PDB file of C-alpha atoms in Angstrom:
ATOM      1  CA  MET A   1      99.879 113.749  93.419  1.00  0.00           C
ATOM      2  CA  ARG A   2      98.905 110.526  95.181  1.00  0.00           C
ATOM      3  CA  SER A   3      98.136 107.168  93.600  1.00  0.00           C
ATOM      4  CA  THR A   4      95.927 104.334  94.831  1.00  0.00           C
ATOM      5  CA  THR A   5      99.078 102.714  96.172  1.00  0.00           C
ATOM      6  CA  ALA A   6      99.868 105.859  98.156  1.00  0.00           C
ATOM      7  CA  VAL A   7      96.370 105.938  99.641  1.00  0.00           C
ATOM      8  CA  CYS A   8      96.713 102.372 100.886  1.00  0.00           C
ATOM      9  CA  CYS A   9     100.211 103.136 102.152  1.00  0.00           C
ATOM     10  CA  ALA A  10      98.821 106.028 104.190  1.00  0.00           C
ATOM     11  CA  VAL A  11      96.064 103.872 105.625  1.00  0.00           C
ATOM     12  CA  ALA A  12      98.524 101.101 106.387  1.00  0.00           C
ATOM     13  CA  ALA A  13     101.024 103.450 107.980  1.00  0.00           C
ATOM     14  CA  THR A  14      98.498 104.812 110.459  1.00  0.00           C
ATOM     15  CA  ALA A  15      97.183 101.342 111.091  1.00  0.00           C
ATOM     16  CA  LEU A  16     100.774 100.267 111.700  1.00  0.00           C
ATOM     17  CA  LEU A  17     100.929 102.647 114.641  1.00  0.00           C
ATOM     18  CA  ALA A  18      97.790 101.042 115.984  1.00  0.00           C
ATOM     19  CA  THR A  19      99.449  97.752 115.069  1.00  0.00           C
ATOM     20  CA  ALA A  20      96.343  97.113 113.000  1.00  0.00           C
ATOM     21  CA  GLY A  21      97.792  96.947 109.459  1.00  0.00           C
ATOM     22  CA  CYS A  22      95.935  97.420 106.210  1.00  0.00           C
ATOM     23  CA  GLY A  23      96.813  93.842 105.293  1.00  0.00           C
ATOM     24  CA  GLY A  24      95.563  91.412 102.797  1.00  0.00           C
ATOM     25  CA  THR A  25      96.018  88.392 100.740  1.00  0.00           C
ATOM     26  CA  THR A  26      93.105  86.120 100.034  1.00  0.00           C
ATOM     27  CA  HIS A  27      92.451  83.770 102.908  1.00  0.00           C
ATOM     28  CA  HIS A  28      90.115  80.842 103.326  1.00  0.00           C
ATOM     29  CA  ALA A  29      88.255  79.550 106.353  1.00  0.00           C
ATOM     30  CA  ALA A  30      89.237  75.927 105.809  1.00  0.00           C
ATOM     31  CA  GLY A  31      92.527  75.599 107.642  1.00  0.00           C
ATOM     32  CA  ASP A  32      93.054  79.402 107.418  1.00  0.00           C
ATOM     33  CA  ARG A  33      95.334  78.953 104.445  1.00  0.00           C
ATOM     34  CA  HIS A  34      96.204  82.092 102.489  1.00  0.00           C
ATOM     35  CA  THR A  35      98.126  83.031  99.363  1.00  0.00           C
ATOM     36  CA  ALA A  36     100.579  85.929  99.453  1.00  0.00           C
ATOM     37  CA  ALA A  37     101.923  87.814  96.440  1.00  0.00           C
ATOM     38  CA  ALA A  38     105.524  86.843  97.221  1.00  0.00           C
ATOM     39  CA  PRO A  39     107.136  85.816 100.507  1.00  0.00           C
ATOM     40  CA  ALA A  40     109.123  88.586 102.163  1.00  0.00           C
ATOM     41  CA  LYS A  41     112.841  88.142 102.611  1.00  0.00           C
ATOM     42  CA  GLY A  42     113.396  85.954 105.642  1.00  0.00           C
ATOM     43  CA  ALA A  43     109.859  84.594 105.445  1.00  0.00           C
ATOM     44  CA  ALA A  44     108.846  82.387 108.343  1.00  0.00           C
ATOM     45  CA  LYS A  45     109.119  78.653 107.814  1.00  0.00           C
ATOM     46  CA  ASP A  46     106.459  76.759 109.779  1.00  0.00           C
ATOM     47  CA  THR A  47     107.419  73.266 110.848  1.00  0.00           C
ATOM     48  CA  GLY A  48     104.787  72.294 113.436  1.00  0.00           C
ATOM     49  CA  THR A  49     101.262  70.970 113.577  1.00  0.00           C
ATOM     50  CA  THR A  50      98.112  72.913 114.399  1.00  0.00           C
ATOM     51  CA  PRO A  51      96.522  72.393 117.830  1.00  0.00           C
ATOM     52  CA  PRO A  52      92.785  73.017 118.331  1.00  0.00           C
ATOM     53  CA  ALA A  53      91.531  76.583 117.747  1.00  0.00           C
ATOM     54  CA  GLY A  54      91.416  79.012 120.652  1.00  0.00           C
ATOM     55  CA  ASP A  55      93.856  77.057 122.821  1.00  0.00           C
ATOM     56  CA  SER A  56      94.539  78.507 126.259  1.00  0.00           C
ATOM     57  CA  ALA A  57      98.322  78.097 125.916  1.00  0.00           C
ATOM     58  CA  ALA A  58      98.367  80.458 122.937  1.00  0.00           C
ATOM     59  CA  ARG A  59      96.265  82.996 124.835  1.00  0.00           C
ATOM     60  CA  ALA A  60      98.579  82.854 127.838  1.00  0.00           C
ATOM     61  CA  ALA A  61     101.693  83.252 125.663  1.00  0.00           C
ATOM     62  CA  LEU A  62     100.282  86.307 123.871  1.00  0.00           C
ATOM     63  CA  THR A  63      99.133  87.934 127.111  1.00  0.00           C
ATOM     64  CA  ALA A  64     102.577  87.517 128.664  1.00  0.00           C
ATOM     65  CA  ALA A  65     104.235  88.834 125.485  1.00  0.00           C
ATOM     66  CA  ALA A  66     101.997  91.920 125.618  1.00  0.00           C
ATOM     67  CA  LYS A  67     103.284  92.801 129.084  1.00  0.00           C
ATOM     68  CA  LEU A  68     106.858  92.383 127.880  1.00  0.00           C
ATOM     69  CA  ALA A  69     106.265  94.548 124.785  1.00  0.00           C
ATOM     70  CA  GLU A  70     104.784  97.355 126.882  1.00  0.00           C
ATOM     71  CA  SER A  71     108.022  97.650 128.811  1.00  0.00           C
ATOM     72  CA  LYS A  72     110.259  97.958 125.747  1.00  0.00           C
ATOM     73  CA  LYS A  73     109.072 101.424 124.559  1.00  0.00           C
ATOM     74  CA  SER A  74     110.779 101.290 121.166  1.00  0.00           C
ATOM     75  CA  ALA A  75     112.213  99.062 118.446  1.00  0.00           C
ATOM     76  CA  ASP A  76     113.898  99.156 115.093  1.00  0.00           C
ATOM     77  CA  ILE A  77     111.402  97.963 112.484  1.00  0.00           C
ATOM     78  CA  THR A  78     111.141  96.774 108.916  1.00  0.00           C
ATOM     79  CA  GLN A  79     107.736  96.943 107.248  1.00  0.00           C
ATOM     80  CA  THR A  80     106.735  95.388 103.950  1.00  0.00           C
ATOM     81  CA  MET A  81     103.379  95.775 102.242  1.00  0.00           C
ATOM     82  CA  ASP A  82     102.282  93.770  99.223  1.00  0.00           C
ATOM     83  CA  LEU A  83      99.517  95.607  97.378  1.00  0.00           C
ATOM     84  CA  TYR A  84      98.032  94.025  94.253  1.00  0.00           C
ATOM     85  CA  GLY A  85     101.303  92.213  93.575  1.00  0.00           C
ATOM     86  CA  LYS A  86     103.526  95.257  94.198  1.00  0.00           C
ATOM     87  CA  ARG A  87     105.752  95.601  97.236  1.00  0.00           C
ATOM     88  CA  THR A  88     106.444  98.695  99.311  1.00  0.00           C
ATOM     89  CA  SER A  89     108.972  98.579 102.132  1.00  0.00           C
ATOM     90  CA  ALA A  90     110.005 100.868 104.977  1.00  0.00           C
ATOM     91  CA  LYS A  91     112.769 100.667 107.544  1.00  0.00           C
ATOM     92  CA  GLY A  92     113.403 102.735 110.643  1.00  0.00           C
ATOM     93  CA  SER A  93     112.318 103.280 114.241  1.00  0.00           C
ATOM     94  CA  TYR A  94     109.036 102.896 116.102  1.00  0.00           C
ATOM     95  CA  THR A  95     108.282 104.251 119.602  1.00  0.00           C
ATOM     96  CA  TRP A  96     105.338 103.837 121.958  1.00  0.00           C
ATOM     97  CA  GLY A  97     104.339 104.091 125.602  1.00  0.00           C
ATOM     98  CA  THR A  98     104.672 107.871 125.940  1.00  0.00           C
ATOM     99  CA  GLY A  99     101.090 108.810 125.084  1.00  0.00           C
ATOM    100  CA  GLU A 100     101.446 108.603 121.311  1.00  0.00           C
ATOM    101  CA  ALA A 101     103.055 105.977 119.109  1.00  0.00           C
ATOM    102  CA  ARG A 102     105.355 107.304 116.386  1.00  0.00           C
ATOM    103  CA  SER A 103     107.509 105.938 113.579  1.00  0.00           C
ATOM    104  CA  ASP A 104     110.356 107.368 111.516  1.00  0.00           C
ATOM    105  CA  THR A 105     111.138 105.349 108.400  1.00  0.00           C
ATOM    106  CA  MET A 106     112.705 105.581 104.966  1.00  0.00           C
ATOM    107  CA  VAL A 107     110.436 104.572 102.068  1.00  0.00           C
ATOM    108  CA  ASP A 108     110.580 104.446  98.280  1.00  0.00           C
ATOM    109  CA  ALA A 109     109.724 107.978  97.147  1.00  0.00           C
ATOM    110  CA  ALA A 110     108.106 106.811  93.902  1.00  0.00           C
ATOM    111  CA  LYS A 111     105.839 104.365  95.747  1.00  0.00           C
ATOM    112  CA  VAL A 112     104.299 107.208  97.758  1.00  0.00           C
ATOM    113  CA  GLY A 113     104.213 109.719  94.891  1.00  0.00           C
ATOM    114  CA  PHE A 114     107.003 112.058  96.000  1.00  0.00           C
ATOM    115  CA  GLN A 115     109.741 111.147  93.522  1.00  0.00           C
ATOM    116  CA  LYS A 116     109.667 114.637  91.960  1.00  0.00           C
ATOM    117  CA  LEU A 117     110.173 116.357  95.300  1.00  0.00           C
ATOM    118  CA  VAL A 118     113.392 114.634  96.408  1.00  0.00           C
ATOM    119  CA  HIS A 119     116.757 114.096  94.783  1.00  0.00           C
ATOM    120  CA  THR A 120     117.139 110.504  96.005  1.00  0.00           C
ATOM    121  CA  ASP A 121     115.127 107.300  95.623  1.00  0.00           C
ATOM    122  CA  GLN A 122     114.222 107.258  99.330  1.00  0.00           C
ATOM    123  CA  ILE A 123     112.175 109.715 101.369  1.00  0.00           C
ATOM    124  CA  GLU A 124     111.896 110.057 105.142  1.00  0.00           C
ATOM    125  CA  ALA A 125     108.361 109.561 106.459  1.00  0.00           C
ATOM    126  CA  ARG A 126     107.420 110.316 110.056  1.00  0.00           C
ATOM    127  CA  GLN A 127     104.089 108.885 111.196  1.00  0.00           C
ATOM    128  CA  ILE A 128     102.743 110.786 114.219  1.00  0.00           C
ATOM    129  CA  GLY A 129      99.172 110.050 115.215  1.00  0.00           C
ATOM    130  CA  THR A 130      97.105 110.162 112.028  1.00  0.00           C
ATOM    131  CA  ALA A 131      99.528 112.487 110.225  1.00  0.00           C
ATOM    132  CA  THR A 132     102.415 111.565 107.939  1.00  0.00           C
ATOM    133  CA  TYR A 133     105.262 114.049 107.459  1.00  0.00           C
ATOM    134  CA  TYR A 134     107.414 113.616 104.344  1.00  0.00           C
ATOM    135  CA  ARG A 135     110.856 115.280 104.202  1.00  0.00           C
ATOM    136  CA  ILE A 136     111.290 116.931 100.798  1.00  0.00           C
ATOM    137  CA  ASP A 137     113.829 119.118  99.043  1.00  0.00           C
ATOM    138  CA  PRO A 138     112.871 122.809  99.392  1.00  0.00           C
ATOM    139  CA  GLN A 139     111.105 123.910  96.207  1.00  0.00           C
ATOM    140  CA  PRO A 140     112.013 127.170  94.408  1.00  0.00           C
ATOM    141  CA  SER A 141     108.395 128.347  94.098  1.00  0.00           C
ATOM    142  CA  GLY A 142     104.771 127.457  94.785  1.00  0.00           C
ATOM    143  CA  PRO A 143     103.085 126.272  98.008  1.00  0.00           C
ATOM    144  CA  LEU A 144     106.121 124.147  98.960  1.00  0.00           C
ATOM    145  CA  GLN A 145     108.633 126.948  98.466  1.00  0.00           C
ATOM    146  CA  GLY A 146     111.417 126.790 101.032  1.00  0.00           C
ATOM    147  CA  ARG A 147     109.724 124.065 103.080  1.00  0.00           C
ATOM    148  CA  HIS A 148     111.404 120.813 104.108  1.00  0.00           C
ATOM    149  CA  TRP A 149     108.281 118.898 105.162  1.00  0.00           C
ATOM    150  CA  VAL A 150     104.879 118.033 103.701  1.00  0.00           C
ATOM    151  CA  ARG A 151     102.130 116.990 106.118  1.00  0.00           C
ATOM    152  CA  ILE A 152      99.157 114.853 105.032  1.00  0.00           C
ATOM    153  CA  ASP A 153      96.580 113.703 107.553  1.00  0.00           C
ATOM    154  CA  LEU A 154      94.724 110.432 107.183  1.00  0.00           C
ATOM    155  CA  SER A 155      91.464 112.395 107.093  1.00  0.00           C
ATOM    156  CA  ALA A 156      92.350 113.324 103.512  1.00  0.00           C
ATOM    157  CA  TYR A 157      91.604 109.734 102.550  1.00  0.00           C
ATOM    158  CA  LEU A 158      89.068 108.604 105.138  1.00  0.00           C
ATOM    159  CA  GLY A 159      87.226 111.718 106.294  1.00  0.00           C
ATOM    160  CA  THR A 160      87.601 113.255 109.738  1.00  0.00           C
ATOM    161  CA  ALA A 161      85.366 110.838 111.654  1.00  0.00           C
ATOM    162  CA  ALA A 162      87.153 107.654 110.594  1.00  0.00           C
ATOM    163  CA  ALA A 163      90.584 109.246 110.977  1.00  0.00           C
ATOM    164  CA  ASN A 164      89.764 110.405 114.518  1.00  0.00           C
ATOM    165  CA  THR A 165      88.565 106.925 115.414  1.00  0.00           C
ATOM    166  CA  ASP A 166      91.865 105.428 114.312  1.00  0.00           C
ATOM    167  CA  ALA A 167      93.737 108.232 116.091  1.00  0.00           C
ATOM    168  CA  GLY A 168      92.632 106.730 119.389  1.00  0.00           C
ATOM    169  CA  ASP A 169      94.253 103.444 118.410  1.00  0.00           C
ATOM    170  CA  ALA A 170      97.363 105.237 117.154  1.00  0.00           C
ATOM    171  CA  ALA A 171      97.765 107.059 120.469  1.00  0.00           C
ATOM    172  CA  LYS A 172      97.989 103.757 122.351  1.00  0.00           C
ATOM    173  CA  GLY A 173      99.565 101.873 119.469  1.00  0.00           C
ATOM    174  CA  ASP A 174     102.282  99.882 121.163  1.00  0.00           C
ATOM    175  CA  PRO A 175     102.734  96.282 119.976  1.00  0.00           C
ATOM    176  CA  ALA A 176     100.889  95.064 123.067  1.00  0.00           C
ATOM    177  CA  VAL A 177      97.668  96.233 121.379  1.00  0.00           C
ATOM    178  CA  ALA A 178      98.114  93.678 118.598  1.00  0.00           C
ATOM    179  CA  LEU A 179      99.098  90.935 121.011  1.00  0.00           C
ATOM    180  CA  ARG A 180      96.103  91.478 123.284  1.00  0.00           C
ATOM    181  CA  ARG A 181      93.762  91.778 120.307  1.00  0.00           C
ATOM    182  CA  LEU A 182      94.952  88.438 118.952  1.00  0.00           C
ATOM    183  CA  ALA A 183      94.774  86.882 122.427  1.00  0.00           C
ATOM    184  CA  ALA A 184      91.065  87.789 122.461  1.00  0.00           C
ATOM    185  CA  SER A 185      90.410  86.238 119.048  1.00  0.00           C
ATOM    186  CA  THR A 186      87.635  83.660 119.062  1.00  0.00           C
ATOM    187  CA  ASP A 187      89.513  81.446 116.606  1.00  0.00           C
ATOM    188  CA  LEU A 188      93.021  81.883 118.037  1.00  0.00           C
ATOM    189  CA  ARG A 189      95.289  78.915 117.442  1.00  0.00           C
ATOM    190  CA  THR A 190      98.941  77.943 117.572  1.00  0.00           C
ATOM    191  CA  VAL A 191     100.253  77.266 114.084  1.00  0.00           C
ATOM    192  CA  GLY A 192     103.491  75.838 115.439  1.00  0.00           C
ATOM    193  CA  PRO A 193     107.276  76.310 115.466  1.00  0.00           C
ATOM    194  CA  ALA A 194     108.718  78.637 112.818  1.00  0.00           C
ATOM    195  CA  THR A 195     112.054  80.154 111.884  1.00  0.00           C
ATOM    196  CA  VAL A 196     112.010  83.914 111.154  1.00  0.00           C
ATOM    197  CA  ASP A 197     115.276  85.414 109.887  1.00  0.00           C
ATOM    198  CA  GLY A 198     117.175  82.661 111.674  1.00  0.00           C
ATOM    199  CA  ARG A 199     115.322  83.138 114.966  1.00  0.00           C
ATOM    200  CA  ARG A 200     113.395  80.310 116.607  1.00  0.00           C
ATOM    201  CA  THR A 201     109.766  81.313 117.202  1.00  0.00           C
ATOM    202  CA  THR A 202     106.237  80.063 117.710  1.00  0.00           C
ATOM    203  CA  HIS A 203     103.592  81.196 115.223  1.00  0.00           C
ATOM    204  CA  TYR A 204     100.068  82.168 116.376  1.00  0.00           C
ATOM    205  CA  ARG A 205      97.062  83.049 114.208  1.00  0.00           C
ATOM    206  CA  GLY A 206      93.489  84.305 114.494  1.00  0.00           C
ATOM    207  CA  HIS A 207      90.965  86.798 113.082  1.00  0.00           C
ATOM    208  CA  VAL A 208      90.633  90.260 114.680  1.00  0.00           C
ATOM    209  CA  PRO A 209      88.164  93.166 114.239  1.00  0.00           C
ATOM    210  CA  ALA A 210      88.622  95.517 111.267  1.00  0.00           C
ATOM    211  CA  SER A 211      89.730  99.074 112.092  1.00  0.00           C
ATOM    212  CA  ALA A 212      87.735 102.185 111.164  1.00  0.00           C
ATOM    213  CA  ALA A 213      90.246 102.944 108.395  1.00  0.00           C
ATOM    214  CA  MET A 214      89.742  99.503 106.870  1.00  0.00           C
ATOM    215  CA  LYS A 215      85.962  99.794 107.032  1.00  0.00           C
ATOM    216  CA  LYS A 216      86.084 103.209 105.341  1.00  0.00           C
ATOM    217  CA  GLN A 217      87.995 101.596 102.485  1.00  0.00           C
ATOM    218  CA  GLY A 218      85.349  98.862 102.259  1.00  0.00           C
ATOM    219  CA  LEU A 219      87.537  96.253 103.985  1.00  0.00           C
ATOM    220  CA  VAL A 220      84.949  94.940 106.429  1.00  0.00           C
ATOM    221  CA  GLU A 221      86.057  91.301 106.630  1.00  0.00           C
ATOM    222  CA  PRO A 222      87.862  90.570 109.922  1.00  0.00           C
ATOM    223  CA  PRO A 223      91.609  90.684 109.231  1.00  0.00           C
ATOM    224  CA  LEU A 224      93.677  87.554 109.669  1.00  0.00           C
ATOM    225  CA  GLU A 225      96.478  88.351 112.120  1.00  0.00           C
ATOM    226  CA  ASP A 226      99.671  86.345 112.578  1.00  0.00           C
ATOM    227  CA  VAL A 227     102.210  86.827 115.358  1.00  0.00           C
ATOM    228  CA  TRP A 228     105.610  85.204 115.904  1.00  0.00           C
ATOM    229  CA  LEU A 229     107.173  85.099 119.397  1.00  0.00           C
ATOM    230  CA  THR A 230     110.554  83.828 120.612  1.00  0.00           C
ATOM    231  CA  PRO A 231     110.650  81.281 123.477  1.00  0.00           C
ATOM    232  CA  ASP A 232     111.062  84.141 126.001  1.00  0.00           C
ATOM    233  CA  GLY A 233     108.020  85.983 124.614  1.00  0.00           C
ATOM    234  CA  THR A 234     109.803  88.627 122.546  1.00  0.00           C
ATOM    235  CA  LEU A 235     107.750  89.819 119.565  1.00  0.00           C
ATOM    236  CA  VAL A 236     109.510  89.135 116.258  1.00  0.00           C
ATOM    237  CA  ARG A 237     106.834  89.680 113.620  1.00  0.00           C
ATOM    238  CA  VAL A 238     103.234  90.839 113.179  1.00  0.00           C
ATOM    239  CA  ARG A 239     101.410  90.256 109.903  1.00  0.00           C
ATOM    240  CA  GLN A 240      97.881  91.097 108.779  1.00  0.00           C
ATOM    241  CA  ASP A 241      96.010  89.961 105.698  1.00  0.00           C
ATOM    242  CA  VAL A 242      93.007  91.911 104.439  1.00  0.00           C
ATOM    243  CA  SER A 243      91.458  91.761 100.970  1.00  0.00           C
ATOM    244  CA  SER A 244      94.312  92.349  98.504  1.00  0.00           C
ATOM    245  CA  VAL A 245      97.085  93.625 100.789  1.00  0.00           C
ATOM    246  CA  ILE A 246      99.473  91.896 103.171  1.00  0.00           C
ATOM    247  CA  THR A 247     101.353  94.000 105.739  1.00  0.00           C
ATOM    248  CA  THR A 248     104.280  92.586 107.709  1.00  0.00           C
ATOM    249  CA  LEU A 249     106.107  94.328 110.561  1.00  0.00           C
ATOM    250  CA  ASP A 250     109.378  92.894 111.885  1.00  0.00           C
ATOM    251  CA  PHE A 251     110.755  94.049 115.260  1.00  0.00           C
ATOM    252  CA  THR A 252     114.441  94.154 116.260  1.00  0.00           C
ATOM    253  CA  SER A 253     116.655  95.997 118.770  1.00  0.00           C
ATOM    254  CA  PHE A 254     114.039  96.618 121.454  1.00  0.00           C
ATOM    255  CA  GLY A 255     114.509  99.059 124.315  1.00  0.00           C
ATOM    256  CA  GLY A 256     114.613 102.703 125.316  1.00  0.00           C
ATOM    257  CA  VAL A 257     112.571 105.598 123.923  1.00  0.00           C
ATOM    258  CA  LYS A 258     113.874 107.141 120.714  1.00  0.00           C
ATOM    259  CA  GLU A 259     113.091 110.784 119.974  1.00  0.00           C
ATOM    260  CA  ILE A 260     110.842 111.247 116.929  1.00  0.00           C
ATOM    261  CA  ALA A 261     109.964 114.913 116.824  1.00  0.00           C
ATOM    262  CA  VAL A 262     107.095 116.648 115.060  1.00  0.00           C
ATOM    263  CA  PRO A 263     108.588 118.815 112.295  1.00  0.00           C
ATOM    264  CA  PRO A 264     108.284 122.563 113.036  1.00  0.00           C
ATOM    265  CA  GLY A 265     105.139 124.217 111.702  1.00  0.00           C
ATOM    266  CA  TRP A 266     107.043 127.030 110.012  1.00  0.00           C
ATOM    267  CA  ASP A 267     108.977 124.477 107.944  1.00  0.00           C
ATOM    268  CA  THR A 268     105.935 122.344 107.061  1.00  0.00           C
ATOM    269  CA  ALA A 269     103.403 122.636 104.238  1.00  0.00           C
ATOM    270  CA  ASP A 270     100.091 121.005 105.182  1.00  0.00           C
ATOM    271  CA  ARG A 271      98.565 119.551 102.000  1.00  0.00           C
ATOM    272  CA  THR A 272      95.736 117.610 103.658  1.00  0.00           C
ATOM    273  CA  ASP A 273      92.970 119.749 102.154  1.00  0.00           C
ATOM    274  CA  GLU A 274      94.515 119.621  98.687  1.00  0.00           C
ATOM    275  CA  VAL A 275      94.819 115.832  98.753  1.00  0.00           C
ATOM    276  CA  ALA A 276      91.271 115.491 100.114  1.00  0.00           C
ATOM    277  CA  ALA A 277      89.934 117.689  97.310  1.00  0.00           C
ATOM    278  CA  GLN A 278      91.847 115.725  94.670  1.00  0.00           C
ATOM    279  CA  ARG A 279      90.526 112.443  96.018  1.00  0.00           C
ATOM    280  CA  GLN A 280      86.939 113.707  96.138  1.00  0.00           C
ATOM    281  CA  LYS A 281      87.244 114.964  92.568  1.00  0.00           C
ATOM    282  CA  ALA A 282      88.454 111.535  91.484  1.00  0.00           C
ATOM    283  CA  LEU A 283      85.655 109.784  93.367  1.00  0.00           C
ATOM    284  CA  HIS A 284      82.888 112.241  92.421  1.00  0.00           C
ATOM    285  CA  PRO A 285      83.914 113.983  89.183  1.00  0.00           C
ATOM    286  CA  SER A 286      80.401 115.371  88.634  1.00  0.00           C
ATOM    287  CA  THR A 287      80.053 116.734  92.168  1.00  0.00           C
ATOM    288  CA  PRO A 288      82.423 119.727  92.637  1.00  0.00           C
ATOM    289  CA  GLY A 289      83.338 120.424  96.227  1.00  0.00           C
ATOM    290  CA  ALA A 290      82.096 117.089  97.539  1.00  0.00           C
ATOM    291  CA  THR A 291      83.322 116.265 101.030  1.00  0.00           C
ATOM    292  CA  SER A 292      83.877 113.094 103.008  1.00  0.00           C
TER     293      SER A 292
END
């Protein structure tokens, strides 16, 4: 039911709520240059020089931006993820600051393996904590009969321990988390002025610790995180590169708290155990019933 792409999408989606990403293109220590699969629409154009690493001005700018982001509570977002040369995109809303960060986006149904369960090319995906809820067409028979939602928890891919670890990040996953994490980077530096979708920004870069979800997937190298801020400190873009995936999150229309509700239990089919069993069978075909 779920492909490798879908697994990485699930990991990335939860990491998105922790503003941690599942990123990755190949990057190199010398000059921190990296090669992406293809630049996203409206890709940033850097025009400045690079000051010394870890400059205090960059740290101060990110710290101030974190305080501003905390006050915003919500934003419209566009996410793109390049995975092994293939792009997945999502667009919708993202809320934080109420105890648990949540997102409600529309994604390509085929990219997440649900094309046979909806009558359109797009499917609604609500990310709440470590769980993703997909809105499907009610099926005439079987375990999805009459249900409008399918729930899959991240533990299906990572095991309960790793998923619970990331759940703590997801619960506090406002954009300020990413900004403060980058501000604490030991190799933080200002890349320079950049234009992002016509907006004037300053680009900052540094390596940050890998999340539990990344480590479970074998992505132990510290992710390279990039942040773009406007002159008044408004967050425009967060990007992370890890291994073979690059995840980019663009923020627009900040302000207010948008309601993103948990779908009702009676209308939801939880397929976490089924997906976990399928993944274990694929990973350990000679070990029936293996668990994470």
